[in-house]
Amino acid sequence: MDTTQWLVRFMTSYSGSTGSHELKAGKYRMKLRFNHNIETKNPGVYEIPVPEDFLLEVYPNNYEGRVTVTSVKLLDEAGSYVPSHYFDLDQKPQLVLGMSGYMKYLTQGSLQTRMRYRLVNVATGETAYTSSISRVSIPRNNDTDLTGSTRHTVNLSELAEGTYEIHVDIERDGMWLDRWNANTLRRRITLYRKAPTTGITKPALSQGTGSAAASSSSDAVYGLDGRKLTKVTQPGIYIRNGKKVVMRK
């Protein structure tokens, strides 16, 4: 079974007939409920399980130095965008990561901090890779391409097959905070391996005799285990010119 990404927005403040209200700053546990076909005669209500340790943290609207990561860039070693988010592990792929972002509510022009990337396995929810740490200067208010200082190369061949979500952690007050934005889904990549082949593209059966088949150097005969044979003494299936052949005495 595959997974589907959802972008869920939580309103931390609202206005209604009873006035304006907002959640107080702090951490909250959550329950998620999906209402399906609510305007029909047979609506469906589904509870979506949320891990016990998952907390929604609400900051004041003017939280000082609030960092927003607007995008993660997937690049090749030359700095160009990769043509696909699918990578064949047999090709020993290298992926270069970069990011864009900005911060708000700070008196100085930029926030000097540290950052790192994490690759999270979508199937298990576990972090499979953590990058080295980079120092970064995040500018105030203006969304900026920060690839120059956040560039990091990942050797994807060291990871297992699967789909991974890319997270960006920003250091704040000695803690790592997972930062993203409320407008786009997180970037994902998928790693795979092609199904193994036998090396024989079109199996063909032909007739031949053992002595004639093994005598020509241009028509070398191999066993199914890959060993070259000087003489075929038993009837059976062999490989000649990259094709399967039946040898009969």
PDB file of C-alpha atoms in Angstrom:
ATOM      1  CA  MET A   1       0.000   0.000   0.000  1.00  0.00           C
ATOM      2  CA  ASP A   2       1.299   3.442  -0.945  1.00  0.00           C
ATOM      3  CA  THR A   3       0.924   6.656   1.042  1.00  0.00           C
ATOM      4  CA  THR A   4      -0.646   9.962   0.072  1.00  0.00           C
ATOM      5  CA  GLN A   5       0.745  13.302   1.225  1.00  0.00           C
ATOM      6  CA  TRP A   6      -1.741  15.716   2.722  1.00  0.00           C
ATOM      7  CA  LEU A   7      -1.205  19.368   3.484  1.00  0.00           C
ATOM      8  CA  VAL A   8      -3.150  20.195   6.658  1.00  0.00           C
ATOM      9  CA  ARG A   9      -3.442  23.770   7.850  1.00  0.00           C
ATOM     10  CA  PHE A  10      -4.322  24.537  11.438  1.00  0.00           C
ATOM     11  CA  MET A  11      -6.018  27.815  12.251  1.00  0.00           C
ATOM     12  CA  THR A  12      -4.468  29.121  15.457  1.00  0.00           C
ATOM     13  CA  SER A  13      -6.662  32.221  15.463  1.00  0.00           C
ATOM     14  CA  TYR A  14     -10.127  32.992  14.123  1.00  0.00           C
ATOM     15  CA  SER A  15     -12.986  35.464  14.362  1.00  0.00           C
ATOM     16  CA  GLY A  16     -16.669  34.658  14.793  1.00  0.00           C
ATOM     17  CA  SER A  17     -19.925  35.784  16.332  1.00  0.00           C
ATOM     18  CA  THR A  18     -18.342  35.543  19.772  1.00  0.00           C
ATOM     19  CA  GLY A  19     -15.358  37.720  18.846  1.00  0.00           C
ATOM     20  CA  SER A  20     -11.736  36.999  18.024  1.00  0.00           C
ATOM     21  CA  HIS A  21      -9.941  34.025  19.526  1.00  0.00           C
ATOM     22  CA  GLU A  22      -6.502  32.479  19.301  1.00  0.00           C
ATOM     23  CA  LEU A  23      -4.634  29.541  20.779  1.00  0.00           C
ATOM     24  CA  LYS A  24      -2.233  30.403  23.528  1.00  0.00           C
ATOM     25  CA  ALA A  25       1.424  29.734  22.844  1.00  0.00           C
ATOM     26  CA  GLY A  26       2.382  26.226  23.898  1.00  0.00           C
ATOM     27  CA  LYS A  27       2.346  22.573  22.854  1.00  0.00           C
ATOM     28  CA  TYR A  28      -0.837  20.661  22.052  1.00  0.00           C
ATOM     29  CA  ARG A  29      -1.771  17.046  21.447  1.00  0.00           C
ATOM     30  CA  MET A  30      -3.950  16.487  18.410  1.00  0.00           C
ATOM     31  CA  LYS A  31      -6.722  14.320  17.047  1.00  0.00           C
ATOM     32  CA  LEU A  32      -7.304  14.141  13.311  1.00  0.00           C
ATOM     33  CA  ARG A  33     -10.683  13.267  11.855  1.00  0.00           C
ATOM     34  CA  PHE A  34     -11.489  12.946   8.157  1.00  0.00           C
ATOM     35  CA  ASN A  35     -15.100  13.692   7.198  1.00  0.00           C
ATOM     36  CA  HIS A  36     -15.963  12.137   3.842  1.00  0.00           C
ATOM     37  CA  ASN A  37     -19.062  13.113   1.852  1.00  0.00           C
ATOM     38  CA  ILE A  38     -20.371  15.219   4.740  1.00  0.00           C
ATOM     39  CA  GLU A  39     -23.056  16.810   2.548  1.00  0.00           C
ATOM     40  CA  THR A  40     -24.604  13.489   1.522  1.00  0.00           C
ATOM     41  CA  LYS A  41     -27.000  11.108   3.247  1.00  0.00           C
ATOM     42  CA  ASN A  42     -24.201   8.681   4.048  1.00  0.00           C
ATOM     43  CA  PRO A  43     -21.233  10.661   5.347  1.00  0.00           C
ATOM     44  CA  GLY A  44     -18.152   8.814   6.505  1.00  0.00           C
ATOM     45  CA  VAL A  45     -16.047   9.824   9.490  1.00  0.00           C
ATOM     46  CA  TYR A  46     -12.574   8.354   9.855  1.00  0.00           C
ATOM     47  CA  GLU A  47     -10.214   8.763  12.771  1.00  0.00           C
ATOM     48  CA  ILE A  48      -6.603   9.197  11.618  1.00  0.00           C
ATOM     49  CA  PRO A  49      -4.167   7.848  14.226  1.00  0.00           C
ATOM     50  CA  VAL A  50      -1.603  10.347  15.481  1.00  0.00           C
ATOM     51  CA  PRO A  51       1.498   9.187  17.400  1.00  0.00           C
ATOM     52  CA  GLU A  52       1.394   9.960  21.109  1.00  0.00           C
ATOM     53  CA  ASP A  53       4.634  11.914  20.939  1.00  0.00           C
ATOM     54  CA  PHE A  54       3.433  14.147  18.080  1.00  0.00           C
ATOM     55  CA  LEU A  55       2.814  17.650  19.419  1.00  0.00           C
ATOM     56  CA  LEU A  56       1.571  20.796  17.687  1.00  0.00           C
ATOM     57  CA  GLU A  57       3.610  23.723  18.948  1.00  0.00           C
ATOM     58  CA  VAL A  58       2.079  27.202  18.690  1.00  0.00           C
ATOM     59  CA  TYR A  59       4.361  30.229  18.775  1.00  0.00           C
ATOM     60  CA  PRO A  60       3.287  33.847  19.267  1.00  0.00           C
ATOM     61  CA  ASN A  61       2.596  35.601  15.966  1.00  0.00           C
ATOM     62  CA  ASN A  62       5.636  37.820  16.497  1.00  0.00           C
ATOM     63  CA  TYR A  63       7.926  34.978  17.587  1.00  0.00           C
ATOM     64  CA  GLU A  64      11.429  36.377  17.293  1.00  0.00           C
ATOM     65  CA  GLY A  65      13.543  34.865  14.552  1.00  0.00           C
ATOM     66  CA  ARG A  66      10.905  32.543  13.098  1.00  0.00           C
ATOM     67  CA  VAL A  67      12.576  30.610  10.255  1.00  0.00           C
ATOM     68  CA  THR A  68      10.629  29.371   7.234  1.00  0.00           C
ATOM     69  CA  VAL A  69      12.170  26.929   4.734  1.00  0.00           C
ATOM     70  CA  THR A  70      10.397  27.545   1.439  1.00  0.00           C
ATOM     71  CA  SER A  71      11.977  24.832  -0.729  1.00  0.00           C
ATOM     72  CA  VAL A  72      14.585  22.092  -0.982  1.00  0.00           C
ATOM     73  CA  LYS A  73      16.440  21.950  -4.281  1.00  0.00           C
ATOM     74  CA  LEU A  74      17.455  18.662  -5.921  1.00  0.00           C
ATOM     75  CA  LEU A  75      20.550  19.219  -8.073  1.00  0.00           C
ATOM     76  CA  ASP A  76      23.176  17.258  -9.938  1.00  0.00           C
ATOM     77  CA  GLU A  77      26.904  17.728  -9.323  1.00  0.00           C
ATOM     78  CA  ALA A  78      27.020  20.511 -11.930  1.00  0.00           C
ATOM     79  CA  GLY A  79      24.372  22.484 -10.042  1.00  0.00           C
ATOM     80  CA  SER A  80      21.527  21.853 -12.505  1.00  0.00           C
ATOM     81  CA  TYR A  81      18.113  20.597 -11.418  1.00  0.00           C
ATOM     82  CA  VAL A  82      17.788  16.807 -11.693  1.00  0.00           C
ATOM     83  CA  PRO A  83      15.300  15.671 -14.374  1.00  0.00           C
ATOM     84  CA  SER A  84      13.598  13.116 -12.121  1.00  0.00           C
ATOM     85  CA  HIS A  85      13.047  12.363  -8.439  1.00  0.00           C
ATOM     86  CA  TYR A  86      13.527   8.631  -9.117  1.00  0.00           C
ATOM     87  CA  PHE A  87      17.066   7.241  -8.802  1.00  0.00           C
ATOM     88  CA  ASP A  88      18.424   3.864  -9.919  1.00  0.00           C
ATOM     89  CA  LEU A  89      20.734   2.669  -7.146  1.00  0.00           C
ATOM     90  CA  ASP A  90      22.724   0.528  -9.587  1.00  0.00           C
ATOM     91  CA  GLN A  91      23.908   3.758 -11.233  1.00  0.00           C
ATOM     92  CA  LYS A  92      25.503   4.870  -7.915  1.00  0.00           C
ATOM     93  CA  PRO A  93      23.661   8.211  -7.996  1.00  0.00           C
ATOM     94  CA  GLN A  94      24.859  11.374  -6.258  1.00  0.00           C
ATOM     95  CA  LEU A  95      22.316  14.016  -5.237  1.00  0.00           C
ATOM     96  CA  VAL A  96      23.138  17.605  -4.273  1.00  0.00           C
ATOM     97  CA  LEU A  97      20.742  19.339  -1.849  1.00  0.00           C
ATOM     98  CA  GLY A  98      20.207  23.064  -1.405  1.00  0.00           C
ATOM     99  CA  MET A  99      17.527  25.174   0.260  1.00  0.00           C
ATOM    100  CA  SER A 100      15.712  28.505   0.151  1.00  0.00           C
ATOM    101  CA  GLY A 101      14.193  30.343   3.088  1.00  0.00           C
ATOM    102  CA  TYR A 102      13.839  33.465   5.200  1.00  0.00           C
ATOM    103  CA  MET A 103      13.163  34.534   8.779  1.00  0.00           C
ATOM    104  CA  LYS A 104      10.830  37.064  10.399  1.00  0.00           C
ATOM    105  CA  TYR A 105      10.635  39.229  13.487  1.00  0.00           C
ATOM    106  CA  LEU A 106      14.288  39.960  14.053  1.00  0.00           C
ATOM    107  CA  THR A 107      15.877  43.361  14.525  1.00  0.00           C
ATOM    108  CA  GLN A 108      19.112  42.555  12.703  1.00  0.00           C
ATOM    109  CA  GLY A 109      19.281  41.834   8.978  1.00  0.00           C
ATOM    110  CA  SER A 110      19.896  38.070   9.226  1.00  0.00           C
ATOM    111  CA  LEU A 111      19.981  35.105  11.580  1.00  0.00           C
ATOM    112  CA  GLN A 112      23.326  33.351  11.990  1.00  0.00           C
ATOM    113  CA  THR A 113      22.713  29.691  12.825  1.00  0.00           C
ATOM    114  CA  ARG A 114      23.415  26.090  11.791  1.00  0.00           C
ATOM    115  CA  MET A 115      21.372  23.673   9.682  1.00  0.00           C
ATOM    116  CA  ARG A 116      21.312  20.053   8.528  1.00  0.00           C
ATOM    117  CA  TYR A 117      19.312  17.777   6.215  1.00  0.00           C
ATOM    118  CA  ARG A 118      17.601  14.546   7.205  1.00  0.00           C
ATOM    119  CA  LEU A 119      16.198  11.837   4.920  1.00  0.00           C
ATOM    120  CA  VAL A 120      13.199  10.161   6.531  1.00  0.00           C
ATOM    121  CA  ASN A 121      11.936   6.801   5.264  1.00  0.00           C
ATOM    122  CA  VAL A 122       8.257   7.333   4.444  1.00  0.00           C
ATOM    123  CA  ALA A 123       7.343   3.691   5.133  1.00  0.00           C
ATOM    124  CA  THR A 124       8.895   3.517   8.613  1.00  0.00           C
ATOM    125  CA  GLY A 125       9.047   7.157   9.673  1.00  0.00           C
ATOM    126  CA  GLU A 126      12.667   6.655  10.731  1.00  0.00           C
ATOM    127  CA  THR A 127      15.576   8.938   9.850  1.00  0.00           C
ATOM    128  CA  ALA A 128      17.820   6.990   7.465  1.00  0.00           C
ATOM    129  CA  TYR A 129      20.393   9.708   6.816  1.00  0.00           C
ATOM    130  CA  THR A 130      21.588  12.873   8.569  1.00  0.00           C
ATOM    131  CA  SER A 131      23.886  15.286   6.761  1.00  0.00           C
ATOM    132  CA  SER A 132      26.868  17.127   8.115  1.00  0.00           C
ATOM    133  CA  ILE A 133      26.142  20.515   9.722  1.00  0.00           C
ATOM    134  CA  SER A 134      26.452  23.768   7.763  1.00  0.00           C
ATOM    135  CA  ARG A 135      26.584  27.317   9.034  1.00  0.00           C
ATOM    136  CA  VAL A 136      24.055  29.558   7.327  1.00  0.00           C
ATOM    137  CA  SER A 137      22.993  33.200   7.374  1.00  0.00           C
ATOM    138  CA  ILE A 138      19.217  33.392   6.895  1.00  0.00           C
ATOM    139  CA  PRO A 139      18.065  36.854   5.720  1.00  0.00           C
ATOM    140  CA  ARG A 140      15.155  38.753   7.209  1.00  0.00           C
ATOM    141  CA  ASN A 141      11.799  38.820   5.362  1.00  0.00           C
ATOM    142  CA  ASN A 142      13.105  38.113   1.828  1.00  0.00           C
ATOM    143  CA  ASP A 143      12.893  34.563   0.485  1.00  0.00           C
ATOM    144  CA  THR A 144      16.479  33.787  -0.633  1.00  0.00           C
ATOM    145  CA  ASP A 145      18.274  30.942  -2.398  1.00  0.00           C
ATOM    146  CA  LEU A 146      20.763  29.708   0.210  1.00  0.00           C
ATOM    147  CA  THR A 147      22.232  26.844  -1.813  1.00  0.00           C
ATOM    148  CA  GLY A 148      25.690  28.383  -1.745  1.00  0.00           C
ATOM    149  CA  SER A 149      26.031  27.883   2.017  1.00  0.00           C
ATOM    150  CA  THR A 150      23.720  24.881   2.450  1.00  0.00           C
ATOM    151  CA  ARG A 151      24.958  22.728  -0.450  1.00  0.00           C
ATOM    152  CA  HIS A 152      25.364  19.093   0.555  1.00  0.00           C
ATOM    153  CA  THR A 153      26.051  15.984  -1.567  1.00  0.00           C
ATOM    154  CA  VAL A 154      24.358  12.691  -0.659  1.00  0.00           C
ATOM    155  CA  ASN A 155      25.680   9.340  -1.909  1.00  0.00           C
ATOM    156  CA  LEU A 156      22.293   7.696  -2.513  1.00  0.00           C
ATOM    157  CA  SER A 157      23.827   4.277  -3.173  1.00  0.00           C
ATOM    158  CA  GLU A 158      24.426   3.989   0.591  1.00  0.00           C
ATOM    159  CA  LEU A 159      20.663   3.961   1.205  1.00  0.00           C
ATOM    160  CA  ALA A 160      18.137   1.160   0.764  1.00  0.00           C
ATOM    161  CA  GLU A 161      15.328   1.110  -1.782  1.00  0.00           C
ATOM    162  CA  GLY A 162      12.289   3.167  -0.813  1.00  0.00           C
ATOM    163  CA  THR A 163      10.774   6.639  -0.739  1.00  0.00           C
ATOM    164  CA  TYR A 164      12.370   9.306   1.422  1.00  0.00           C
ATOM    165  CA  GLU A 165      11.147  12.705   2.612  1.00  0.00           C
ATOM    166  CA  ILE A 166      13.706  15.490   2.970  1.00  0.00           C
ATOM    167  CA  HIS A 167      13.601  17.446   6.226  1.00  0.00           C
ATOM    168  CA  VAL A 168      15.545  20.585   7.136  1.00  0.00           C
ATOM    169  CA  ASP A 169      16.566  21.140  10.759  1.00  0.00           C
ATOM    170  CA  ILE A 170      17.545  24.592  12.019  1.00  0.00           C
ATOM    171  CA  GLU A 171      19.426  24.973  15.287  1.00  0.00           C
ATOM    172  CA  ARG A 172      17.719  27.251  17.781  1.00  0.00           C
ATOM    173  CA  ASP A 173      18.712  27.749  21.440  1.00  0.00           C
ATOM    174  CA  GLY A 174      20.770  24.552  21.388  1.00  0.00           C
ATOM    175  CA  MET A 175      17.936  22.457  19.904  1.00  0.00           C
ATOM    176  CA  TRP A 176      17.238  21.178  16.394  1.00  0.00           C
ATOM    177  CA  LEU A 177      13.889  22.399  15.035  1.00  0.00           C
ATOM    178  CA  ASP A 178      12.321  20.821  11.950  1.00  0.00           C
ATOM    179  CA  ARG A 179      11.366  23.837   9.817  1.00  0.00           C
ATOM    180  CA  TRP A 180       9.128  23.925   6.756  1.00  0.00           C
ATOM    181  CA  ASN A 181       6.279  26.042   5.386  1.00  0.00           C
ATOM    182  CA  ALA A 182       2.501  25.821   5.329  1.00  0.00           C
ATOM    183  CA  ASN A 183       2.091  26.109   1.559  1.00  0.00           C
ATOM    184  CA  THR A 184       3.904  23.192  -0.092  1.00  0.00           C
ATOM    185  CA  LEU A 185       4.419  19.479   0.442  1.00  0.00           C
ATOM    186  CA  ARG A 186       7.831  18.285   1.517  1.00  0.00           C
ATOM    187  CA  ARG A 187      10.234  17.165  -1.200  1.00  0.00           C
ATOM    188  CA  ARG A 188      10.409  13.386  -1.755  1.00  0.00           C
ATOM    189  CA  ILE A 189      12.765  11.075  -3.660  1.00  0.00           C
ATOM    190  CA  THR A 190      12.386   7.402  -4.579  1.00  0.00           C
ATOM    191  CA  LEU A 191      15.298   4.955  -4.807  1.00  0.00           C
ATOM    192  CA  TYR A 192      14.967   1.682  -6.732  1.00  0.00           C
ATOM    193  CA  ARG A 193      16.846  -1.151  -8.381  1.00  0.00           C
ATOM    194  CA  LYS A 194      15.935  -2.692 -11.703  1.00  0.00           C
ATOM    195  CA  ALA A 195      14.967  -6.341 -11.742  1.00  0.00           C
ATOM    196  CA  PRO A 196      18.027  -8.571 -12.357  1.00  0.00           C
ATOM    197  CA  THR A 197      18.422 -10.043 -15.837  1.00  0.00           C
ATOM    198  CA  THR A 198      20.065 -13.256 -17.012  1.00  0.00           C
ATOM    199  CA  GLY A 199      22.049 -11.528 -19.749  1.00  0.00           C
ATOM    200  CA  ILE A 200      20.127 -13.516 -22.385  1.00  0.00           C
ATOM    201  CA  THR A 201      17.714 -11.171 -24.100  1.00  0.00           C
ATOM    202  CA  LYS A 202      16.075 -13.623 -26.487  1.00  0.00           C
ATOM    203  CA  PRO A 203      16.375 -17.262 -25.420  1.00  0.00           C
ATOM    204  CA  ALA A 204      16.595 -19.378 -28.545  1.00  0.00           C
ATOM    205  CA  LEU A 205      16.715 -23.109 -28.984  1.00  0.00           C
ATOM    206  CA  SER A 206      18.814 -24.581 -31.753  1.00  0.00           C
ATOM    207  CA  GLN A 207      20.049 -28.020 -32.599  1.00  0.00           C
ATOM    208  CA  GLY A 208      23.676 -29.049 -32.606  1.00  0.00           C
ATOM    209  CA  THR A 209      26.165 -31.756 -31.650  1.00  0.00           C
ATOM    210  CA  GLY A 210      28.610 -31.558 -28.816  1.00  0.00           C
ATOM    211  CA  SER A 211      31.786 -32.092 -30.840  1.00  0.00           C
ATOM    212  CA  ALA A 212      30.874 -29.545 -33.506  1.00  0.00           C
ATOM    213  CA  ALA A 213      29.670 -26.960 -31.022  1.00  0.00           C
ATOM    214  CA  ALA A 214      32.798 -26.901 -28.881  1.00  0.00           C
ATOM    215  CA  SER A 215      35.385 -27.178 -31.640  1.00  0.00           C
ATOM    216  CA  SER A 216      35.089 -23.619 -33.042  1.00  0.00           C
ATOM    217  CA  SER A 217      36.830 -20.876 -31.065  1.00  0.00           C
ATOM    218  CA  SER A 218      34.327 -18.319 -32.399  1.00  0.00           C
ATOM    219  CA  ASP A 219      31.487 -20.517 -31.159  1.00  0.00           C
ATOM    220  CA  ALA A 220      32.630 -20.993 -27.559  1.00  0.00           C
ATOM    221  CA  VAL A 221      30.202 -22.951 -25.389  1.00  0.00           C
ATOM    222  CA  TYR A 222      29.490 -22.213 -21.733  1.00  0.00           C
ATOM    223  CA  GLY A 223      27.611 -24.077 -19.055  1.00  0.00           C
ATOM    224  CA  LEU A 224      24.673 -22.476 -17.290  1.00  0.00           C
ATOM    225  CA  ASP A 225      27.050 -21.666 -14.425  1.00  0.00           C
ATOM    226  CA  GLY A 226      29.139 -19.488 -16.768  1.00  0.00           C
ATOM    227  CA  ARG A 227      32.140 -21.839 -17.116  1.00  0.00           C
ATOM    228  CA  LYS A 228      33.672 -22.124 -20.584  1.00  0.00           C
ATOM    229  CA  LEU A 229      33.691 -25.713 -21.844  1.00  0.00           C
ATOM    230  CA  THR A 230      36.338 -27.285 -24.054  1.00  0.00           C
ATOM    231  CA  LYS A 231      34.055 -30.174 -24.914  1.00  0.00           C
ATOM    232  CA  VAL A 232      30.404 -31.017 -24.428  1.00  0.00           C
ATOM    233  CA  THR A 233      30.062 -34.605 -23.248  1.00  0.00           C
ATOM    234  CA  GLN A 234      26.494 -34.652 -21.958  1.00  0.00           C
ATOM    235  CA  PRO A 235      23.233 -33.627 -23.640  1.00  0.00           C
ATOM    236  CA  GLY A 236      21.515 -30.608 -22.113  1.00  0.00           C
ATOM    237  CA  ILE A 237      21.095 -26.840 -22.314  1.00  0.00           C
ATOM    238  CA  TYR A 238      24.192 -24.690 -22.839  1.00  0.00           C
ATOM    239  CA  ILE A 239      25.005 -21.090 -23.821  1.00  0.00           C
ATOM    240  CA  ARG A 240      26.567 -20.230 -27.196  1.00  0.00           C
ATOM    241  CA  ASN A 241      26.833 -16.730 -28.664  1.00  0.00           C
ATOM    242  CA  GLY A 242      24.791 -15.407 -25.760  1.00  0.00           C
ATOM    243  CA  LYS A 243      21.874 -17.746 -26.475  1.00  0.00           C
ATOM    244  CA  LYS A 244      20.589 -20.948 -24.956  1.00  0.00           C
ATOM    245  CA  VAL A 245      21.033 -24.004 -27.120  1.00  0.00           C
ATOM    246  CA  VAL A 246      20.039 -27.652 -26.705  1.00  0.00           C
ATOM    247  CA  MET A 247      22.908 -30.065 -27.237  1.00  0.00           C
ATOM    248  CA  ARG A 248      22.139 -33.667 -28.111  1.00  0.00           C
ATOM    249  CA  LYS A 249      24.697 -36.449 -28.475  1.00  0.00           C
TER     250      LYS A 249
END
